[in-house]
Short mmCIF file of C-alpha atoms in Angstrom, two decimals:
data_model
loop_
_atom_site.label_atom_id
_atom_site.label_comp_id
_atom_site.label_asym_id
_atom_site.label_seq_id
_atom_site.Cartn_x
_atom_site.Cartn_y
_atom_site.Cartn_z
CA MET A 14 -90.50 50.21 30.36
CA PHE A 15 -87.80 48.47 31.82
CA ILE A 16 -86.59 47.03 29.37
CA HIS A 17 -86.98 49.75 26.96
CA ASN A 18 -84.95 51.47 29.06
CA ILE A 19 -81.95 48.34 29.42
CA ILE A 20 -82.40 48.37 24.87
CA LYS A 21 -81.71 52.53 25.08
CA SER A 22 -79.02 52.50 26.52
CA SER A 23 -77.20 49.75 25.43
CA GLU A 24 -78.70 49.29 22.05
CA SER A 25 -74.99 50.08 20.01
CA ILE A 26 -72.86 48.14 21.79
CA LEU A 27 -76.57 45.20 21.42
CA GLU A 28 -75.68 46.09 17.49
CA SER A 29 -72.30 45.37 17.35
CA ILE A 30 -72.61 42.21 19.02
CA HIS A 31 -71.41 39.41 16.31
CA ASP A 32 -74.37 36.33 17.79
CA GLY A 33 -78.18 37.29 16.75
CA ILE A 34 -79.88 39.11 19.52
CA ALA A 35 -83.63 39.07 20.06
CA ILE A 36 -85.27 40.62 23.46
CA ALA A 37 -89.63 39.83 23.90
CA ASP A 38 -91.18 41.39 27.26
CA SER A 39 -93.44 39.55 29.40
CA GLU A 40 -96.39 39.29 27.28
CA GLU A 41 -93.90 37.31 24.65
CA ASN A 42 -93.78 40.27 22.01
CA VAL A 43 -90.32 40.64 20.35
CA ILE A 44 -89.83 44.61 21.10
CA TYR A 45 -85.73 43.99 19.40
CA VAL A 46 -83.80 42.47 17.44
CA ASN A 47 -80.07 43.25 16.74
CA GLU A 48 -78.47 43.41 12.87
CA ALA A 49 -76.50 40.21 12.96
CA ASN A 50 -80.16 38.42 13.53
CA TYR A 51 -80.90 39.44 10.26
CA ARG A 52 -77.72 37.42 9.10
CA ILE A 53 -78.27 34.60 10.81
CA THR A 54 -82.04 34.03 10.44
CA GLY A 55 -82.76 35.16 7.66
CA ILE A 56 -85.09 37.25 8.56
CA GLN A 57 -86.08 40.70 8.46
CA ALA A 58 -86.75 43.02 12.32
CA SER A 59 -89.94 44.57 10.23
CA GLU A 60 -91.00 40.44 10.56
CA PHE A 61 -89.74 39.97 14.02
CA LEU A 62 -90.94 43.35 15.97
CA GLY A 63 -94.74 43.37 17.15
CA LYS A 64 -95.09 40.53 17.13
CA LYS A 65 -95.28 37.36 18.86
CA VAL A 66 -92.69 35.24 19.44
CA SER A 67 -94.28 31.24 18.71
CA GLU A 68 -95.76 32.87 15.29
CA VAL A 69 -92.38 33.68 13.61
CA VAL A 70 -90.35 30.92 15.68
CA PRO A 71 -92.47 28.78 16.91
CA ASP A 72 -89.45 26.32 18.54
CA SER A 73 -88.20 29.67 20.20
CA HIS A 74 -87.38 28.41 24.16
CA ILE A 75 -88.64 32.45 24.66
CA PRO A 76 -92.27 32.02 26.33
CA GLN A 77 -91.13 28.88 28.48
CA VAL A 78 -88.05 31.02 30.40
CA LEU A 79 -90.96 33.91 31.07
CA THR A 80 -92.45 31.56 32.30
CA THR A 81 -89.95 29.44 35.03
CA GLY A 82 -88.27 32.08 35.46
CA SER A 83 -84.98 29.44 34.32
CA LYS A 84 -82.20 31.06 31.78
CA LEU A 85 -82.04 27.92 29.20
CA ILE A 86 -78.07 27.37 28.13
CA GLY A 87 -76.80 25.65 25.37
CA ILE A 88 -80.52 25.40 23.96
CA LYS A 89 -80.90 24.45 20.30
CA THR A 90 -83.77 25.43 18.02
CA ARG A 91 -84.62 25.80 14.75
CA VAL A 92 -85.04 29.56 13.31
CA ASN A 93 -85.93 30.04 8.97
CA ASP A 94 -84.70 26.49 8.55
CA LYS A 95 -81.59 27.30 10.10
CA ASP A 96 -80.32 25.50 13.74
CA VAL A 97 -79.34 28.33 16.04
CA ILE A 98 -77.59 27.26 19.34
CA SER A 99 -79.28 30.15 22.28
CA ASN A 100 -78.47 30.94 25.58
CA ILE A 101 -81.82 32.54 27.02
CA VAL A 102 -82.22 34.51 30.15
CA PRO A 103 -84.84 36.32 31.77
CA PHE A 104 -84.99 40.10 32.61
CA VAL A 105 -86.30 40.17 36.46
CA TYR A 106 -86.75 43.44 38.17
CA LYS A 107 -88.17 43.95 41.81
CA GLY A 108 -89.15 40.42 42.35
CA LYS A 109 -91.60 40.54 38.30
CA ILE A 110 -90.76 38.58 35.42
CA GLU A 111 -90.19 41.41 32.64
CA GLY A 112 -89.48 40.31 29.24
CA ALA A 113 -86.34 38.09 28.72
CA ILE A 114 -83.78 38.09 25.88
CA SER A 115 -81.59 34.65 23.51
CA ILE A 116 -78.51 35.58 22.15
CA PHE A 117 -78.32 33.06 19.20
CA ARG A 118 -75.59 31.37 17.20
CA ASP A 119 -75.81 29.69 13.61
CA ILE A 120 -74.54 26.37 14.14
CA SER A 121 -72.99 25.99 10.82
CA GLU A 122 -71.01 28.72 12.16
CA ILE A 123 -69.33 27.11 15.23
CA ARG A 124 -68.80 24.45 12.66
CA GLU A 125 -67.12 25.95 10.64
CA LEU A 126 -65.06 27.84 13.95
CA ASN A 127 -64.16 23.92 14.67
CA GLN A 128 -62.61 22.91 11.17
CA LYS A 129 -61.21 26.17 11.12
CA LEU A 130 -59.73 25.38 14.91
CA LYS A 131 -58.63 21.45 13.72
CA ASP A 132 -57.18 22.70 10.15
CA ALA A 133 -54.87 25.09 12.56
CA LYS A 134 -54.23 22.19 15.21
CA SER A 135 -53.10 20.36 12.48
CA THR A 136 -51.26 22.96 10.80
CA ILE A 137 -49.36 23.47 13.85
CA LYS A 138 -49.83 20.10 14.87
CA HIS A 139 -47.59 19.25 11.15
CA LEU A 140 -45.15 22.10 11.86
CA TYR A 141 -44.38 21.57 15.41
CA GLU A 142 -43.58 17.15 13.42
CA GLU A 143 -41.42 19.35 11.12
CA LEU A 144 -39.55 21.71 13.25
CA ASP A 145 -38.57 17.58 15.31
CA PHE A 146 -38.25 16.52 11.90
CA LEU A 147 -35.01 19.30 12.00
CA THR A 148 -34.29 19.45 15.07
CA ASP A 149 -34.11 16.00 16.18
CA ALA A 150 -32.67 15.60 19.34
CA ASP A 151 -30.91 12.02 17.64
CA SER A 152 -27.45 12.96 18.58
CA ASN A 153 -26.47 10.37 15.34
CA ILE A 154 -29.28 12.43 13.15
CA VAL A 155 -27.43 15.81 11.05
CA VAL A 156 -29.00 18.25 8.96
CA GLY A 157 -26.96 20.01 6.39
CA ASN A 158 -27.54 21.88 3.34
CA ASN A 159 -27.15 18.81 0.29
CA ILE A 160 -29.89 18.71 -1.21
CA ALA A 161 -29.89 14.82 -1.80
CA MET A 162 -29.76 14.33 2.07
CA VAL A 163 -31.71 16.82 2.84
CA GLN A 164 -34.37 14.65 0.83
CA THR A 165 -33.53 11.21 2.16
CA LEU A 166 -34.49 12.68 5.49
CA LYS A 167 -38.32 14.47 4.63
CA THR A 168 -38.51 10.55 3.27
CA SER A 169 -37.59 8.99 6.38
CA GLN A 170 -39.05 11.85 8.07
CA LYS A 171 -43.37 10.58 5.99
CA ALA A 172 -42.13 6.83 5.77
CA SER A 173 -42.12 7.08 9.74
CA ARG A 174 -45.95 8.05 8.85
CA VAL A 175 -46.92 4.63 8.15
CA SER A 176 -46.08 1.31 8.24
CA SER A 177 -44.86 -0.05 3.97
CA THR A 178 -42.05 -2.09 3.75
CA VAL A 179 -38.33 0.19 3.80
CA LEU A 180 -35.46 -0.62 1.58
CA LEU A 181 -32.15 1.61 2.69
CA GLN A 182 -29.21 1.90 0.08
CA GLY A 183 -26.26 3.18 0.67
CA GLU A 184 -22.43 1.77 1.32
CA SER A 185 -21.45 0.07 3.73
CA GLY A 186 -20.93 3.30 6.12
CA THR A 187 -23.42 5.60 5.49
CA GLY A 188 -25.80 6.10 8.46
CA LYS A 189 -27.99 3.51 7.30
CA GLU A 190 -29.37 1.69 10.75
CA VAL A 191 -29.52 5.43 12.62
CA ILE A 192 -31.98 6.38 9.14
CA ALA A 193 -33.68 2.76 10.28
CA ARG A 194 -34.60 3.99 13.99
CA PHE A 195 -35.39 7.83 13.25
CA ILE A 196 -38.03 6.01 10.67
CA HIS A 197 -39.21 3.56 14.26
CA LYS A 198 -38.46 5.96 16.67
CA HIS A 199 -40.51 8.76 15.13
CA GLY A 200 -43.83 6.07 14.29
CA THR A 201 -46.48 4.99 16.03
CA ARG A 202 -44.23 2.29 17.08
CA SER A 203 -41.75 3.47 19.27
CA ALA A 204 -42.87 2.64 22.50
CA LYS A 205 -42.30 -1.08 20.51
CA PRO A 206 -39.28 -3.43 19.84
CA PHE A 207 -36.77 -2.37 17.96
CA ILE A 208 -34.58 -5.21 16.46
CA THR A 209 -31.85 -5.35 13.91
CA VAL A 210 -29.83 -8.34 12.49
CA ASN A 211 -27.32 -8.12 10.61
CA CYS A 212 -27.09 -10.86 7.73
CA ALA A 213 -24.08 -10.34 6.82
CA ALA A 214 -22.59 -11.92 10.65
CA ILE A 215 -24.49 -13.93 10.43
CA PRO A 216 -23.68 -17.39 9.08
CA GLU A 217 -26.18 -19.04 6.93
CA SER A 218 -27.04 -22.38 8.60
CA LEU A 219 -27.74 -20.25 12.04
CA LEU A 220 -29.60 -17.08 9.92
CA GLU A 221 -33.32 -18.93 9.81
CA SER A 222 -33.07 -20.13 13.56
CA GLU A 223 -32.04 -16.10 14.96
CA LEU A 224 -35.07 -15.30 12.41
CA PHE A 225 -37.93 -16.89 13.05
CA GLY A 226 -36.63 -19.58 16.16
CA TYR A 227 -36.65 -22.99 16.39
CA GLU A 228 -38.92 -25.95 18.33
CA GLU A 229 -37.53 -27.70 21.28
CA GLY A 230 -35.51 -30.77 19.95
CA ALA A 231 -35.73 -28.70 16.43
CA PHE A 232 -31.91 -29.72 15.64
CA THR A 233 -28.37 -30.90 17.76
CA GLY A 234 -27.39 -28.64 20.25
CA ALA A 235 -31.61 -27.22 20.85
CA LYS A 236 -32.26 -25.08 24.15
CA LYS A 237 -35.14 -27.39 25.59
CA GLY A 238 -38.11 -25.56 25.31
CA GLY A 239 -37.58 -23.97 21.81
CA ARG A 240 -36.69 -20.36 21.44
CA PRO A 241 -37.97 -17.38 19.94
CA GLY A 242 -36.54 -16.21 16.77
CA MET A 243 -36.10 -11.71 15.44
CA PHE A 244 -39.45 -11.55 14.45
CA GLU A 245 -41.21 -12.78 17.71
CA LEU A 246 -38.81 -10.26 19.39
CA ALA A 247 -39.66 -7.51 17.19
CA ASP A 248 -43.51 -8.59 17.02
CA THR A 249 -45.94 -4.91 17.30
CA GLY A 250 -42.29 -2.97 16.69
CA THR A 251 -39.66 -3.23 13.80
CA ILE A 252 -37.05 -5.10 12.81
CA PHE A 253 -34.33 -4.13 10.78
CA LEU A 254 -32.51 -6.49 8.36
CA ASP A 255 -29.18 -4.99 7.94
CA GLU A 256 -26.95 -6.61 4.33
CA ILE A 257 -30.65 -8.20 3.09
CA GLY A 258 -28.27 -8.85 0.33
CA ASP A 259 -26.70 -10.60 2.41
CA MET A 260 -28.79 -13.71 2.93
CA ASN A 261 -30.03 -16.86 0.35
CA PHE A 262 -32.39 -18.08 -1.58
CA HIS A 263 -33.77 -20.71 1.13
CA LEU A 264 -34.26 -17.38 3.65
CA GLN A 265 -35.64 -15.17 0.35
CA ALA A 266 -37.91 -17.62 0.15
CA LYS A 267 -39.14 -17.91 3.51
CA LEU A 268 -39.11 -13.75 4.26
CA LEU A 269 -40.70 -13.74 0.84
CA ARG A 270 -43.79 -15.60 2.54
CA VAL A 271 -43.06 -13.82 5.43
CA LEU A 272 -43.94 -10.20 4.39
CA GLN A 273 -47.03 -11.53 2.43
CA SER A 274 -49.07 -13.66 5.07
CA ARG A 275 -47.39 -11.36 8.32
CA GLU A 276 -47.22 -15.23 8.84
CA ILE A 277 -44.09 -17.40 10.64
CA MET A 278 -42.94 -20.76 11.30
CA ARG A 279 -40.07 -21.73 13.70
CA VAL A 280 -38.24 -24.04 12.34
CA GLY A 281 -38.84 -27.88 13.56
CA GLY A 282 -42.79 -26.72 14.02
CA THR A 283 -45.48 -27.65 12.58
CA ARG A 284 -47.65 -24.15 13.46
CA GLN A 285 -47.93 -20.51 12.13
CA LYS A 286 -48.10 -17.54 14.37
CA GLN A 287 -49.37 -14.58 13.74
CA ILE A 288 -46.95 -11.43 13.97
CA ASP A 289 -47.63 -7.85 13.41
CA VAL A 290 -44.07 -6.46 11.99
CA ARG A 291 -43.07 -3.72 10.63
CA VAL A 292 -39.98 -4.63 7.96
CA ILE A 293 -36.68 -2.29 7.67
CA ALA A 294 -34.75 -3.81 5.47
CA ALA A 295 -30.77 -1.90 4.34
CA THR A 296 -28.12 -3.17 2.02
CA ASN A 297 -24.69 -1.56 0.21
CA LYS A 298 -25.55 -4.25 -2.66
CA ASN A 299 -26.98 -3.03 -5.78
CA LEU A 300 -29.69 -5.48 -5.79
CA ILE A 301 -31.43 -4.04 -8.86
CA GLN A 302 -28.38 -6.02 -10.59
CA MET A 303 -28.57 -9.16 -8.47
CA VAL A 304 -31.94 -9.50 -9.77
CA GLN A 305 -30.95 -9.84 -13.34
CA ASP A 306 -28.14 -11.90 -12.45
CA ASN A 307 -30.77 -13.96 -10.19
CA THR A 308 -28.01 -14.37 -6.95
CA PHE A 309 -32.17 -12.22 -5.10
CA ARG A 310 -35.76 -12.53 -5.96
CA GLU A 311 -37.10 -10.07 -8.37
CA ASP A 312 -41.26 -10.72 -6.42
CA LEU A 313 -38.78 -10.37 -2.45
CA TYR A 314 -36.65 -7.18 -3.75
CA TYR A 315 -40.26 -5.39 -5.00
CA ARG A 316 -42.02 -6.77 -1.68
CA LEU A 317 -38.96 -5.07 0.60
CA ALA A 318 -39.01 -1.94 -1.11
CA VAL A 319 -42.14 0.25 -1.24
CA ILE A 320 -40.73 3.02 0.04
CA LYS A 321 -36.11 2.73 -1.35
CA ILE A 322 -34.52 5.16 -0.30
CA LEU A 323 -30.94 6.32 -1.22
CA ILE A 324 -28.39 6.95 1.37
CA PRO A 325 -26.44 9.48 -0.12
CA SER A 326 -21.81 8.80 0.78
CA LEU A 327 -20.18 11.22 2.81
CA ARG A 328 -17.41 12.09 -0.89
CA GLN A 329 -21.72 13.05 -1.35
CA ARG A 330 -22.54 15.68 1.00
CA LYS A 331 -18.86 17.93 0.91
CA GLU A 332 -20.14 20.87 2.16
CA ASP A 333 -21.53 18.96 5.11
CA VAL A 334 -18.99 17.51 6.36
CA HIS A 335 -17.64 19.77 8.87
CA LEU A 336 -21.15 19.58 11.19
CA TYR A 337 -19.90 15.93 10.83
CA ILE A 338 -16.81 16.64 12.39
CA GLN A 339 -18.64 18.66 14.47
CA ASN A 340 -20.98 16.06 15.56
CA ALA A 341 -18.81 13.28 15.76
CA VAL A 342 -16.22 15.91 18.00
CA ASN A 343 -19.39 16.75 20.40
CA LYS A 344 -20.33 13.29 20.88
CA ILE A 345 -16.89 11.15 20.90
CA GLY A 346 -15.19 14.19 23.15
CA LYS A 347 -18.32 13.56 25.72
CA ARG A 348 -18.40 9.61 25.87
CA LEU A 349 -14.66 9.80 26.54
CA GLY A 350 -15.05 12.83 28.74
CA LYS A 351 -12.40 15.34 26.47
CA ASN A 352 -12.40 18.92 26.12
CA VAL A 353 -11.54 19.89 22.42
CA SER A 354 -11.54 21.83 19.34
CA VAL A 355 -10.27 21.33 15.57
CA THR A 356 -8.19 24.24 13.19
CA PRO A 357 -9.93 25.11 10.10
CA ARG A 358 -6.17 23.81 8.29
CA ALA A 359 -7.51 20.38 9.71
CA ILE A 360 -11.05 21.23 9.28
CA LYS A 361 -10.06 21.68 5.47
CA ILE A 362 -7.90 18.23 5.46
CA LEU A 363 -11.06 16.83 6.40
CA THR A 364 -12.62 17.61 3.99
CA GLU A 365 -10.78 17.34 0.99
CA TYR A 366 -10.25 13.51 2.35
CA SER A 367 -12.19 10.94 0.17
CA TYR A 368 -13.89 8.69 3.17
CA PRO A 369 -13.81 5.43 1.20
CA GLY A 370 -15.85 4.23 4.71
CA ASN A 371 -17.91 7.51 4.84
CA ILE A 372 -19.38 8.23 8.09
CA ARG A 373 -17.88 5.67 10.25
CA GLU A 374 -14.82 6.29 8.83
CA LEU A 375 -14.62 9.42 10.11
CA GLU A 376 -16.00 9.22 13.01
CA ASN A 377 -13.47 6.27 13.62
CA ILE A 378 -10.45 9.20 12.67
CA MET A 379 -11.84 11.56 15.31
CA GLU A 380 -11.95 9.50 18.34
CA VAL A 381 -7.67 8.78 16.84
CA CYS A 382 -7.37 12.00 17.29
CA ILE A 383 -9.30 12.92 20.38
CA VAL A 384 -8.03 10.01 22.58
CA SER A 385 -4.57 11.34 21.44
CA ASP A 386 -4.39 14.78 21.06
CA GLU A 387 -2.87 16.33 24.49
CA ASP A 388 -3.23 19.60 24.12
CA GLY A 389 -6.86 19.99 23.81
CA ILE A 390 -6.57 20.44 19.46
CA ILE A 391 -6.46 18.87 17.10
CA ASP A 392 -4.47 20.13 14.40
CA ILE A 393 -2.93 18.75 10.89
CA ASN A 394 0.27 17.25 13.10
CA ASP A 395 -2.50 15.17 14.74
CA LEU A 396 -4.49 13.82 12.07
CA PRO A 397 -3.51 9.75 10.89
CA ASP A 398 -1.05 9.83 8.12
CA SER A 399 -3.95 8.44 5.73
CA VAL A 400 -5.88 11.29 5.99
CA ILE A 401 -2.22 13.68 5.06
CA PRO A 402 0.00 11.64 2.85
CA ILE A 403 1.71 15.00 1.56
CA LYS A 404 3.18 14.61 4.82
CA LYS A 405 5.30 12.25 5.10
CA GLU A 406 5.93 13.32 1.19
CA VAL A 407 6.95 17.35 3.50
CA LYS A 408 9.87 15.37 5.61
CA HIS A 409 11.40 13.78 2.55
CA ASN A 410 11.62 16.90 0.35
CA ILE A 411 13.63 19.60 2.07
CA ASN A 412 15.94 20.87 -0.58
CA LEU A 413 19.99 21.39 1.18
CA SER A 414 21.96 23.21 -0.86
CA PHE A 415 24.66 24.44 0.07
CA ASN A 416 27.74 25.52 -1.69
CA GLU A 417 29.21 23.96 -0.05
CA PHE A 418 29.46 21.02 3.10
CA PRO A 419 27.04 22.38 5.36
CA SER A 420 27.77 22.38 9.14
CA LEU A 421 25.69 19.90 12.08
CA SER A 422 24.54 23.34 12.55
CA GLU A 423 23.24 24.58 9.58
CA VAL A 424 21.52 21.08 8.91
CA GLU A 425 19.49 21.76 12.27
CA ALA A 426 19.01 25.76 11.48
CA LEU A 427 17.42 24.05 8.23
CA ILE A 428 15.08 21.12 9.33
CA LEU A 429 13.26 23.20 11.73
CA ARG A 430 12.95 25.96 8.56
CA LYS A 431 11.70 23.66 7.02
CA ALA A 432 9.13 22.14 9.48
CA ILE A 433 7.80 25.53 10.35
CA GLU A 434 6.88 26.27 7.12
CA ALA A 435 5.12 22.19 6.62
CA TYR A 436 3.79 22.50 10.39
CA HIS A 437 2.87 25.74 11.51
CA SER A 438 2.72 26.20 15.16
CA LYS A 439 -0.47 26.50 17.70
CA SER A 440 0.44 28.90 19.56
CA ASP A 441 -1.35 31.35 16.68
CA GLY A 442 -5.12 31.40 18.53
CA ASN A 443 -6.48 32.97 15.05
CA ASP A 444 -6.08 29.36 13.44
CA TYR A 445 -8.67 28.31 16.41
CA CYS A 446 -11.60 26.87 14.95
CA SER A 447 -14.77 26.93 17.32
CA TYR A 448 -16.14 23.61 16.46
CA GLY A 449 -16.04 21.15 19.50
CA ASN A 450 -16.88 21.96 23.06
CA HIS A 451 -14.71 25.19 23.03
CA ALA A 452 -17.01 27.18 21.09
#
């Protein structure tokens, strides 16, 4: 009677529960099942009600709970070819066990929910990676609207997830090392060494020993005990081989063997050493043309160009030059301890410039402007003459036209008018740009 009253008073609640519910009395007879019970087990309520629990579900643990009076949590049970997880609790009234209730869920549903949770976590992780990619804290990375550069950074992000060899191609000053560091920073080796080697800056006679190290006595002046090379120092991390197109044929062959075998041998050494190094190479040369000219090994090229990333020149990113200016002003101004802003007309002149030295040249120009600036505002007349050659022409194209020889005061007045026309005053606040730390 006690259990029936509970069922009657709470039946609407029991029917709304998503999990399956079965209630048995103290004699192990099933007296209630909800609608979810049929959805999960496939057994009609009529086949349950009035029957012993063990008749319908031989593996049921309800009889055990009725005998011991102890609840069972997370018990796996087989019901009509379905695996379910059950929580079984006894009904105790005035010290006597009156029955038991089993609340259960299909394990396949739990697995499906777990899979959905994993998928959701994976999606969230991907979105965080995308967000991190687009709002990277590295001050050297600028994400603008240029389609080619956006694609470059997306490819770089994908490259960071694997350990394949990468070849970065682009003009001098486009930021190849910045991209290489970006790939390393966002990869699984980010906590490991990142070693940079400029193949063009080291004499050919020394490059081999710099890359692979040397043993004691390998050559005159060799350090006692020998010395590890850059590849050994980069073990488990990344080595960045800049200006790879300047490497001679002999070293190209040795580098190829390293990429194939993942082993190095020091200069003057007799044994191979196993290494685990990711190689990122960069060049401003056309390696395909060099292969055709037999100045670069074809087999090495294909070993290096597993992932090939082309970095566009700054001339090809005109729509984003203002972003690079802002980035340079903020970064350099912070380093030099100066707060500066750039006027819109100075931005316009800087945007029209061709930048043969790319981003490196732009940053150099902005540093010169910031160092020489005295009022915290970079305007046209603060820019180098090389950026605005017309500036020199204006000085020499003053048209003096008088009916008679002018007086000194008239010449001075004309020159002042021409100067004002050519170089507007900085006092016009509307011409100021919000770039820099004044923003």
